[in-house]
Short mmCIF file of C-alpha atoms in Angstrom, two decimals:
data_model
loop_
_atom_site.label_atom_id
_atom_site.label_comp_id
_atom_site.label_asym_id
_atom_site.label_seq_id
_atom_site.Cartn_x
_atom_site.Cartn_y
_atom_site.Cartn_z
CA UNK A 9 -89.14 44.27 -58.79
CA UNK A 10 -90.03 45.23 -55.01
CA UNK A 11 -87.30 45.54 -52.56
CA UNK A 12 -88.27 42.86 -50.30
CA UNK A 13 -88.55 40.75 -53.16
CA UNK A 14 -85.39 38.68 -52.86
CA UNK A 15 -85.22 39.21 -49.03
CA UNK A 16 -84.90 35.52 -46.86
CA UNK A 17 -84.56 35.24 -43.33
CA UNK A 18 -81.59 33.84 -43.46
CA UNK A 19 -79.95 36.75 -44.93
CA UNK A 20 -81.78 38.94 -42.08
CA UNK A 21 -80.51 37.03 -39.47
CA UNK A 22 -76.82 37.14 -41.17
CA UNK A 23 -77.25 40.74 -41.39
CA UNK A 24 -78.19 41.20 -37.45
CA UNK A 25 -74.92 39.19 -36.80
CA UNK A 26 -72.79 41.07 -38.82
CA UNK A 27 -74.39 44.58 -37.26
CA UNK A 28 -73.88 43.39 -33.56
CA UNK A 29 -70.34 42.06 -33.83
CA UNK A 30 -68.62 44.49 -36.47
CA UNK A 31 -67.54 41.67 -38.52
CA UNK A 32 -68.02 39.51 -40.54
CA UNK A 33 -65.52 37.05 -39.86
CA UNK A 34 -66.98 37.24 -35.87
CA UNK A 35 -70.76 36.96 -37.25
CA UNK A 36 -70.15 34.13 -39.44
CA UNK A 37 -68.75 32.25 -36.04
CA UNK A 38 -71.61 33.15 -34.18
CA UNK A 39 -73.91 31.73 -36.83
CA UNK A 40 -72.07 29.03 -37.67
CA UNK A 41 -71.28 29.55 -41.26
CA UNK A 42 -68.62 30.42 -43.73
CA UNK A 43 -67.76 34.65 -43.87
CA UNK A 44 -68.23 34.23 -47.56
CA UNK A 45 -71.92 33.31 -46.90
CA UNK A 46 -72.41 36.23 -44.35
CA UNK A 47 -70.65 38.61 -47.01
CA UNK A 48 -73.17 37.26 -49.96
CA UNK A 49 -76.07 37.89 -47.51
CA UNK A 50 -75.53 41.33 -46.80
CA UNK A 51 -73.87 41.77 -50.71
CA UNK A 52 -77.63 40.51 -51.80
CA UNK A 53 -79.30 42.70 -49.20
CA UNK A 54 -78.04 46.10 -50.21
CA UNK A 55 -78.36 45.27 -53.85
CA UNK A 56 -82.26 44.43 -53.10
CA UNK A 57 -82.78 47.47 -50.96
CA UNK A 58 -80.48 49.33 -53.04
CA UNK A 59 -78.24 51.10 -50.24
CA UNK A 60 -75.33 50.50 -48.31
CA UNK A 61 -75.39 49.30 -44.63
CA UNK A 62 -71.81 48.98 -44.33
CA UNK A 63 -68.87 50.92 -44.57
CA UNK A 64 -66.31 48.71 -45.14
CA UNK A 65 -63.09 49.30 -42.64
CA UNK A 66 -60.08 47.71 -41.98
CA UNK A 67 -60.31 46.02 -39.09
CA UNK A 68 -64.40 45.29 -39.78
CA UNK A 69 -67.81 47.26 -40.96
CA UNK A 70 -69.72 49.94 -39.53
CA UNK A 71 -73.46 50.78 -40.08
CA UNK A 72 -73.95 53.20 -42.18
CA UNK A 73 -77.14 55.78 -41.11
CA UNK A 74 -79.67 53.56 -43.60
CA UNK A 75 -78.41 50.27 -42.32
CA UNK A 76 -78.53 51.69 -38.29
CA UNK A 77 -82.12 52.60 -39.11
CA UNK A 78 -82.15 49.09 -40.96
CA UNK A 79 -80.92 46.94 -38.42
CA UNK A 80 -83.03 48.78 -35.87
CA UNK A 81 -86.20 47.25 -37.90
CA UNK A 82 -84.75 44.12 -38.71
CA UNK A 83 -84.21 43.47 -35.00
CA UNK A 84 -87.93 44.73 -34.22
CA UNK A 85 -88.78 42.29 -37.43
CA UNK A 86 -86.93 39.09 -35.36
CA UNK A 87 -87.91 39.67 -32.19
CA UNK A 88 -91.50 39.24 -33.12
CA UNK A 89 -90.90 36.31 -35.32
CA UNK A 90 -88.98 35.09 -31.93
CA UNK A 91 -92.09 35.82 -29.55
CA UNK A 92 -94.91 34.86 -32.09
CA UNK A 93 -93.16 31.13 -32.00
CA UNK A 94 -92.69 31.06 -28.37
CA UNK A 95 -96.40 32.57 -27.79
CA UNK A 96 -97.94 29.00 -27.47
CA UNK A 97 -95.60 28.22 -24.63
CA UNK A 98 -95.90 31.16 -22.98
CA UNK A 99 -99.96 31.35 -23.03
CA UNK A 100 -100.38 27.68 -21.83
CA UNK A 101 -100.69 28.70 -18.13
CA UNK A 102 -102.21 32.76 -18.13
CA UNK A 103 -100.79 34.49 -15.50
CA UNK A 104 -102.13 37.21 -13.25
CA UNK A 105 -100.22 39.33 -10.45
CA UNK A 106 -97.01 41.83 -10.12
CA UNK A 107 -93.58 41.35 -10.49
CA UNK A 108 -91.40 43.93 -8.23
CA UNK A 109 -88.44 44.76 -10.51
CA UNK A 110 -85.26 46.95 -9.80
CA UNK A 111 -82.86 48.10 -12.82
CA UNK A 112 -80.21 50.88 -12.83
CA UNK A 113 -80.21 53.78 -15.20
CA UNK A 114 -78.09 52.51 -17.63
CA UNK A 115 -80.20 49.61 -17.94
CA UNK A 116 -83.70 51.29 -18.41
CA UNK A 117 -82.26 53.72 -21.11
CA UNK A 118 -80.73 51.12 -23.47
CA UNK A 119 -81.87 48.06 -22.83
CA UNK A 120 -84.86 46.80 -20.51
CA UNK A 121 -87.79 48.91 -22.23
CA UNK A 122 -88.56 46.51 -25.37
CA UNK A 123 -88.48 43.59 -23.62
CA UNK A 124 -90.44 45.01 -21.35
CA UNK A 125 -92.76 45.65 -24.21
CA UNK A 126 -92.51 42.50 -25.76
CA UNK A 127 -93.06 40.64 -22.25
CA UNK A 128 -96.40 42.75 -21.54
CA UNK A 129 -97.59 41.25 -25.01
CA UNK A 130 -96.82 37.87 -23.92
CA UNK A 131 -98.03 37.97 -20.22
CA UNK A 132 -101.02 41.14 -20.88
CA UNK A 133 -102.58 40.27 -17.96
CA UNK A 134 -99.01 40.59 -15.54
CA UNK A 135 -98.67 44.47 -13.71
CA UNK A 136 -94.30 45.44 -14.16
CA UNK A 137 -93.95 47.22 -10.44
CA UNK A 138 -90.66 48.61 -11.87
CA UNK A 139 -88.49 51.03 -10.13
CA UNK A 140 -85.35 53.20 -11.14
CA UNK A 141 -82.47 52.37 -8.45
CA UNK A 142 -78.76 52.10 -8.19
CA UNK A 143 -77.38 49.29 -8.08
CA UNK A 144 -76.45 48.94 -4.41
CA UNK A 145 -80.45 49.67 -3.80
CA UNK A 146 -81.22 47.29 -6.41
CA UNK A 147 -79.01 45.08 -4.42
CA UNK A 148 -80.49 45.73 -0.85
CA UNK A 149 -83.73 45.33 -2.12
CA UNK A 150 -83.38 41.59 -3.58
CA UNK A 151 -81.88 41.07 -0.34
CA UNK A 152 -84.79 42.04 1.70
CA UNK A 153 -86.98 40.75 -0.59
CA UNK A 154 -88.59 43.88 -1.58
CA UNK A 155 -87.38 43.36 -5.26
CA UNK A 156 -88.33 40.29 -6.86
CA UNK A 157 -85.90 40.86 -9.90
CA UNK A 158 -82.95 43.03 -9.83
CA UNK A 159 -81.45 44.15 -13.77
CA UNK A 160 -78.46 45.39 -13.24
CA UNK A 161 -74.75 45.98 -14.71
CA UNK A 162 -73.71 42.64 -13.43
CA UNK A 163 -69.95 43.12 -14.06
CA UNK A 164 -69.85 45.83 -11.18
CA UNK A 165 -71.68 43.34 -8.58
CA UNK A 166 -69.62 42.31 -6.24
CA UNK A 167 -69.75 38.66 -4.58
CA UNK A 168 -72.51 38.03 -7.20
CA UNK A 169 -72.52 34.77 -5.52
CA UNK A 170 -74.59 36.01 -3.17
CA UNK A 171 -77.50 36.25 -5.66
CA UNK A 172 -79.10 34.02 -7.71
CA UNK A 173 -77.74 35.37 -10.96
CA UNK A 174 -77.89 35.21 -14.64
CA UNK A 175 -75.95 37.57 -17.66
CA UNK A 176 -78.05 38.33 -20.18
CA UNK A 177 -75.48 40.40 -22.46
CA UNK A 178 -72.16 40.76 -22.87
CA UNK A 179 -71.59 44.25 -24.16
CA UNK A 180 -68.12 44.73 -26.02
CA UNK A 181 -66.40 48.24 -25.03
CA UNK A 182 -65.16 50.24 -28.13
CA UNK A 183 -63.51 53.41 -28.25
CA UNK A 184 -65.11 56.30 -29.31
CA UNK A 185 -64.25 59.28 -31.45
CA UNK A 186 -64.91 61.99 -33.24
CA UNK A 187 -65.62 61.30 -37.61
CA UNK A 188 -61.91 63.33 -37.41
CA UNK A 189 -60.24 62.20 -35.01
CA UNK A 190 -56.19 61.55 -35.16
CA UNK A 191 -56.57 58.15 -33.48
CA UNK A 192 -59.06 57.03 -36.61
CA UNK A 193 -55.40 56.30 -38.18
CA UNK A 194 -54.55 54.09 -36.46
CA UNK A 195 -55.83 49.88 -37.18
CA UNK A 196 -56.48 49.42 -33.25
CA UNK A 197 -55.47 52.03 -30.69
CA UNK A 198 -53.86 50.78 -27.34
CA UNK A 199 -54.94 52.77 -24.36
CA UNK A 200 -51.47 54.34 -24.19
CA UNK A 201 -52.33 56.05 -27.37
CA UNK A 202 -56.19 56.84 -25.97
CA UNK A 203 -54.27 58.58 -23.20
CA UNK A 204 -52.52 60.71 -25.43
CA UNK A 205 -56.12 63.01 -25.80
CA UNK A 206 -58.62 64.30 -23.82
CA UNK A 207 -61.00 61.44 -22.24
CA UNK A 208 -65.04 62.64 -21.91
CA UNK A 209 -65.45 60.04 -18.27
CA UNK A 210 -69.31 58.87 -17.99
CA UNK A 211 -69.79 58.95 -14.01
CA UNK A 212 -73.64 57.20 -14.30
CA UNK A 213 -74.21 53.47 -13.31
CA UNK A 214 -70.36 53.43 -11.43
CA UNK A 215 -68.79 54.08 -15.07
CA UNK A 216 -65.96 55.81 -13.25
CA UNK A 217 -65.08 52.73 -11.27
CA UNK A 218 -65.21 50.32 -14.29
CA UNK A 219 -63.08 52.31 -16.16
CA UNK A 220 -60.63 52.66 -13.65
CA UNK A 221 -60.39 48.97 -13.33
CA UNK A 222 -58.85 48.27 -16.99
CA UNK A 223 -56.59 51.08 -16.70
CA UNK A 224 -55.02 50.91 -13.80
CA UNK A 225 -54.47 46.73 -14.73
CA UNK A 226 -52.37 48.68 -17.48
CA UNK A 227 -50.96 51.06 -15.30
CA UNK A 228 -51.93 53.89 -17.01
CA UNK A 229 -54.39 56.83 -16.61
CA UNK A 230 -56.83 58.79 -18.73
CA UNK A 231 -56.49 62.71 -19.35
CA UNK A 232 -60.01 63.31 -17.92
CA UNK A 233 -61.17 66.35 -19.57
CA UNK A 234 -64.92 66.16 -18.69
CA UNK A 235 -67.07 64.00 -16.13
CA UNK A 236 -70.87 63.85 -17.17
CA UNK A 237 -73.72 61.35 -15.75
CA UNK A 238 -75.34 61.81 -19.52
CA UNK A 239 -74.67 59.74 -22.19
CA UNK A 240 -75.91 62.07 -24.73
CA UNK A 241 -73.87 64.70 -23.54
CA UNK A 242 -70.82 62.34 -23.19
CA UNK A 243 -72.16 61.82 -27.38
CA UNK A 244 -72.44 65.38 -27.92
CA UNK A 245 -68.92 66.35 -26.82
CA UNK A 246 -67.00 63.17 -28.37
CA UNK A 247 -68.85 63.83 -31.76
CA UNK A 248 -68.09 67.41 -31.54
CA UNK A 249 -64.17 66.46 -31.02
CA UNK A 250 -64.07 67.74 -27.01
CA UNK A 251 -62.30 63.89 -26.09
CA UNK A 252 -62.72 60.61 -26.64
CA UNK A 253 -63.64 57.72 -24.37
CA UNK A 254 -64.52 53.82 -23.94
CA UNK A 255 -68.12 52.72 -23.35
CA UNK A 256 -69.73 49.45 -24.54
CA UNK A 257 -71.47 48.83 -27.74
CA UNK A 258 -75.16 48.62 -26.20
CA UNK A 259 -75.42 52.36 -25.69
CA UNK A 260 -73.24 53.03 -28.83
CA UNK A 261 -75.32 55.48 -31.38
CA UNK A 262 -73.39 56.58 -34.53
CA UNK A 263 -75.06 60.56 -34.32
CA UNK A 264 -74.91 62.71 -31.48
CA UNK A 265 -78.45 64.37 -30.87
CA UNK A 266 -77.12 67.41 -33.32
CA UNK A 267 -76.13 64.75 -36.22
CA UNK A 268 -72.40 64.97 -35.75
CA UNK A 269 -70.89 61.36 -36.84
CA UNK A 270 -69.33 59.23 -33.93
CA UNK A 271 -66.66 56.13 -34.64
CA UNK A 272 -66.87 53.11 -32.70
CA UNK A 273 -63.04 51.06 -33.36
CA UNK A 274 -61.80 47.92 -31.10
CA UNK A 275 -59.23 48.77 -28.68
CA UNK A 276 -55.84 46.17 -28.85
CA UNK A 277 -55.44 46.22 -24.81
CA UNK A 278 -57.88 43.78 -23.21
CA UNK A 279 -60.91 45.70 -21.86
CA UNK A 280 -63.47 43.90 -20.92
CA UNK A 281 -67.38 43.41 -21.79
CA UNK A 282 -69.61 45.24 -20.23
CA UNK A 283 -72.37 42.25 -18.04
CA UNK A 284 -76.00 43.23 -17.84
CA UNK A 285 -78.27 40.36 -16.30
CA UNK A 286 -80.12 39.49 -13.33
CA UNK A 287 -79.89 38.94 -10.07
CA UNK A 288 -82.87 37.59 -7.42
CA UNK A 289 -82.47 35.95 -3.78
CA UNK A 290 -80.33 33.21 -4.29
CA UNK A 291 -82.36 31.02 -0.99
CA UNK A 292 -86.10 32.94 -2.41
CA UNK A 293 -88.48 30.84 -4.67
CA UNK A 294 -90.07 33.21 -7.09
CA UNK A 295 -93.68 33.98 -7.83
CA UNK A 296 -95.04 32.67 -10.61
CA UNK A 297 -94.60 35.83 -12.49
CA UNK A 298 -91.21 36.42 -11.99
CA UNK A 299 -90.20 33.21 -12.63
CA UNK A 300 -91.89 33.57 -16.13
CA UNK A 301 -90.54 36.92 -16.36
CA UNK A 302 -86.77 36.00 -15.31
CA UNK A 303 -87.44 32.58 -18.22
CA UNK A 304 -88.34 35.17 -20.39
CA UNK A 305 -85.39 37.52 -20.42
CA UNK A 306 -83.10 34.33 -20.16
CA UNK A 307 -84.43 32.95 -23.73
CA UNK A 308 -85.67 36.76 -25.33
CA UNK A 309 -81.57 37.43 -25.09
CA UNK A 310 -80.64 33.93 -26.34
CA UNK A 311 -78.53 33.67 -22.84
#
């Protein structure tokens, strides 16, 4: 019998939920059903593709390396179903011009590009004007209406009030480790015991400021060991057991570029999500395109 044979969408969609929130109990609430149907879904899925995509844990699943490379497809698979449904909508007035956009490094790397892709299949016709910036340029620029469309960490804007603004994901941080690592032991680790090894700090996209914030409402500090402004050499150094850190799930890969393993586990203090969204001039009416743009972000991310 083929694979794909037994395969519903339903049972995708289950699967996506349970690979974006780490648990089943947590994806079941998202889509509204019992755990015991989100557990049957992904039960029937690896018996029909015949490997695992979880390892089960204690405190929730991980993706295993076939169901990371799974879910990556399965995603792809949904998106498309998402944007061949909306298509009709979208095509009903075709649109011509430029939209000026501004996103931060952070942003470009793991999360703008396919929906940049899938809007450019939507809207063929529409030129992406889109420049790499920091977020206090990105900020400027909206201002002065240079940038039509800011993408930006949202959670570090401050006054966002004084934008037109919308979050597009909320990004739970996790703490990282080594496959190794002591702190694996433990169910949840508090940052008092995250404290107790070396920390690897990420300094792009102001991640020394956010993490300052949630310690010091804890009163404690981090044993900075390194300060990088690359993620994959942040990965490379965690995976190779140089320090642990914090950093949110949307940049979370579970192989360093070498293949070393890296754990992801919830951390029992409060830290909060990481924000991405928009921001655009909150007195400025928008051109046609970025108004279909900014519409299309808003319902592409379900936001």
């Amino acid at each position: 019998m083929p694979a794909d044979s037994n395969v519903t969408l339903r049972q995708l969609r289950y699967f996506i939920a349970a690979a974006e929130t780490g648990q089943f109990s947590m994806a079941a609430a998202r889509a509204h059903v019992s755990q015991s149907a989100i557990t049957n879904a992904v039960l029937l899925l690896e018996e029909s593709l015949g490997v695992r995509l979880f390892d089960r844990k204690p405190h929730g699943v991980g993706l295993t390396a076939e169901g990371h490379s799974f879910y990556r497809r399965t995603r792809d698979i949904l998106d498309a179903l998402e944007d061949a449904l909306r298509e009709p909508r979208f095509q009903a007035h075709h649109l011509k011009g430029a939209i000026r956009i501004g996103a931060s490094y952070t942003v470009l790397g793991y999360f703008l590009p396919p929906l940049l892709a899938r809007f450019r299949a939507n809207y063929p016709d529409v030129e992406l004007d889109l420049h790499d910036m920091n977020r206090e340029a990105i900020e400027a620029g909206v201002a002065a209406g240079d940038i039509e469309l800011g993408v930006v960490i949202l959670s570090n804007v401050v006054e966002r009030e004084r934008f037109g603004h919308h979050v597009l994901l909320r990004s739970r941080r996790q703490l990282w480790t080594s496959a190794a690592h002591p702190l694996l032991q433990k169910d949840n680790a508090a940052l008092a015991d995250v404290a107790a090894y070396p920390y690897i700090q990420v300094t792009v996209d102001e991640g020394e400021l956010s993490t300052q914030r949630y310690w010091t409402a804890k009163g404690i500090r981090p044993d900075i060991a390194f300060r990088t402004g690359s993620v994959e050499a942040l990965r490379g150094l965690v995976a190779h057991g140089f320090g642990v850190t914090i950093l949110s799930d949307m940049v979370y890969r579970p192989w360093s570029l070498e293949g070393k393993k890296i754990e992801a586990r919830p951390i029992l203090d409060v830290v909060p999500d990481m924000e991405v969204g928009l921001i655009w001039r909150h007195d400025g009416t928008l051109e046609r395109p970025a108004d279909a743009f900014r519409q299309f972000l808003i319902q592409a991310c379900g936001s």
